[in-house]
């Protein structure tokens, strides 16, 4: 009987410990990003082929300490991110510039994964648009009836 009580006592402690550990793990999984981005998506709409286009993603450091970007990595070589290498002070803004080379015609969707020092969950920035092949386009003809004499 005392053996059963001993086992039950330790079993209940173990259940409490596992419950607390699962709460801590859940809180980390839902941890807030240290940076608040104005937006994480940008649509270039239609852009001309072979004319690189850039956009900027502005963010604010909402953490309690200086924020350092560990890396900003594009999904392919056609997209180039530029980010501040120096720490962003608490409450201050930073900018990540993303340039797309527009080499290939067609619709595109590209991601840039931003990783902050001491934060496991990255932020994913996304750019979209359509590259237009300018060779296939012709200039519209003027309507001679609407021209003023």
XYZ file of C-alpha atoms in Angstrom:
149
model
C 0.000 0.000 0.000
C 2.830 2.412 0.853
C 4.577 1.459 -2.394
C 1.457 2.409 -4.364
C 1.208 5.742 -2.501
C 4.882 6.422 -3.213
C 4.421 5.680 -6.937
C 1.256 7.801 -7.176
C 2.906 10.703 -5.342
C 5.866 10.749 -7.734
C 3.638 10.126 -10.750
C 1.584 13.232 -9.911
C 4.774 15.287 -9.504
C 5.982 14.037 -12.875
C 2.655 14.973 -14.497
C 2.911 18.507 -13.052
C 6.499 18.845 -14.266
C 5.584 17.681 -17.777
C 2.640 20.081 -17.834
C 4.864 23.022 -16.846
C 7.482 22.056 -19.443
C 4.816 21.873 -22.159
C 3.576 25.364 -21.203
C 7.090 26.767 -21.478
C 7.583 25.089 -24.855
C 4.237 26.455 -26.092
C 5.117 29.972 -24.965
C 8.376 29.835 -26.903
C 6.599 28.558 -30.016
C 4.292 31.583 -29.913
C 7.033 34.038 -28.963
C 6.628 37.425 -30.552
C 9.125 38.611 -33.113
C 11.538 41.237 -31.749
C 10.788 43.396 -34.797
C 7.482 44.860 -35.940
C 7.474 45.210 -39.731
C 5.268 47.808 -41.416
C 4.572 45.060 -43.962
C 6.149 41.726 -44.865
C 4.806 41.636 -48.426
C 5.444 43.823 -51.479
C 3.899 43.540 -54.949
C 5.932 45.116 -57.753
C 2.995 44.545 -60.119
C 4.320 44.659 -63.720
C 8.007 45.439 -64.226
C 10.244 45.530 -67.302
C 12.592 42.645 -67.997
C 16.300 43.169 -67.156
C 15.610 46.311 -65.132
C 16.248 45.418 -61.466
C 13.673 46.733 -59.016
C 14.007 47.300 -55.270
C 11.684 47.758 -52.341
C 12.284 48.468 -48.659
C 10.849 46.709 -45.629
C 10.879 48.981 -42.560
C 10.768 47.519 -39.067
C 10.892 48.778 -35.479
C 12.850 47.078 -32.698
C 10.126 46.271 -30.148
C 12.379 44.176 -27.918
C 13.941 45.412 -24.686
C 17.514 45.365 -26.016
C 19.481 46.193 -29.183
C 18.444 43.992 -32.096
C 20.949 42.377 -34.438
C 20.074 40.777 -37.761
C 22.023 37.536 -37.981
C 21.129 36.927 -41.620
C 18.738 37.819 -44.419
C 18.755 35.068 -47.017
C 16.928 35.027 -50.367
C 15.481 31.833 -51.791
C 17.469 32.222 -55.027
C 20.190 34.286 -56.684
C 17.717 36.537 -58.495
C 16.836 38.293 -55.233
C 19.335 40.254 -53.135
C 18.613 41.471 -49.588
C 20.614 44.266 -47.940
C 20.288 44.730 -44.197
C 21.913 46.781 -41.420
C 24.910 45.041 -39.849
C 24.967 47.289 -36.780
C 22.562 46.752 -33.848
C 19.194 48.508 -34.021
C 18.561 50.266 -30.698
C 15.402 49.590 -28.684
C 12.493 51.544 -30.199
C 14.440 52.515 -33.336
C 13.735 51.650 -36.976
C 15.732 49.571 -39.417
C 15.337 48.907 -43.146
C 15.891 45.799 -45.225
C 16.215 46.555 -48.947
C 15.299 43.736 -51.354
C 16.291 43.892 -55.042
C 14.867 41.586 -57.711
C 16.943 41.298 -60.928
C 13.915 40.821 -63.269
C 15.975 38.642 -65.629
C 13.236 36.185 -66.600
C 9.771 37.100 -67.919
C 6.720 35.830 -66.081
C 5.034 35.903 -62.692
C 7.321 35.605 -59.662
C 7.057 35.083 -55.898
C 10.272 35.289 -53.865
C 10.979 35.008 -50.134
C 13.700 36.490 -47.965
C 14.155 34.823 -44.569
C 15.345 37.205 -41.835
C 16.940 35.691 -38.725
C 17.591 37.778 -35.591
C 20.317 36.938 -33.062
C 18.901 35.056 -30.008
C 15.484 34.475 -31.657
C 14.684 31.100 -33.158
C 11.686 32.004 -35.281
C 12.624 33.962 -38.439
C 10.537 36.554 -40.264
C 9.774 35.829 -43.915
C 9.530 38.781 -46.300
C 7.781 38.193 -49.614
C 7.935 39.970 -52.980
C 5.700 39.282 -55.968
C 5.136 40.669 -59.426
C 5.273 39.988 -63.125
C 8.235 40.612 -65.397
C 7.158 41.793 -68.858
C 9.259 40.933 -71.917
C 9.603 44.341 -73.587
C 10.644 42.852 -76.961
C 7.176 41.511 -77.586
C 5.411 44.776 -76.837
C 4.714 47.475 -79.400
C 3.851 51.084 -78.741
C 0.160 51.810 -79.244
C -0.794 53.662 -82.412
C -2.161 57.161 -82.016
C -5.779 57.707 -82.817
C -5.637 60.251 -85.655
C -9.286 61.166 -85.071
C -8.608 62.475 -81.573
C -5.574 64.591 -82.507
C -6.158 68.342 -82.424
C -5.569 70.182 -85.682
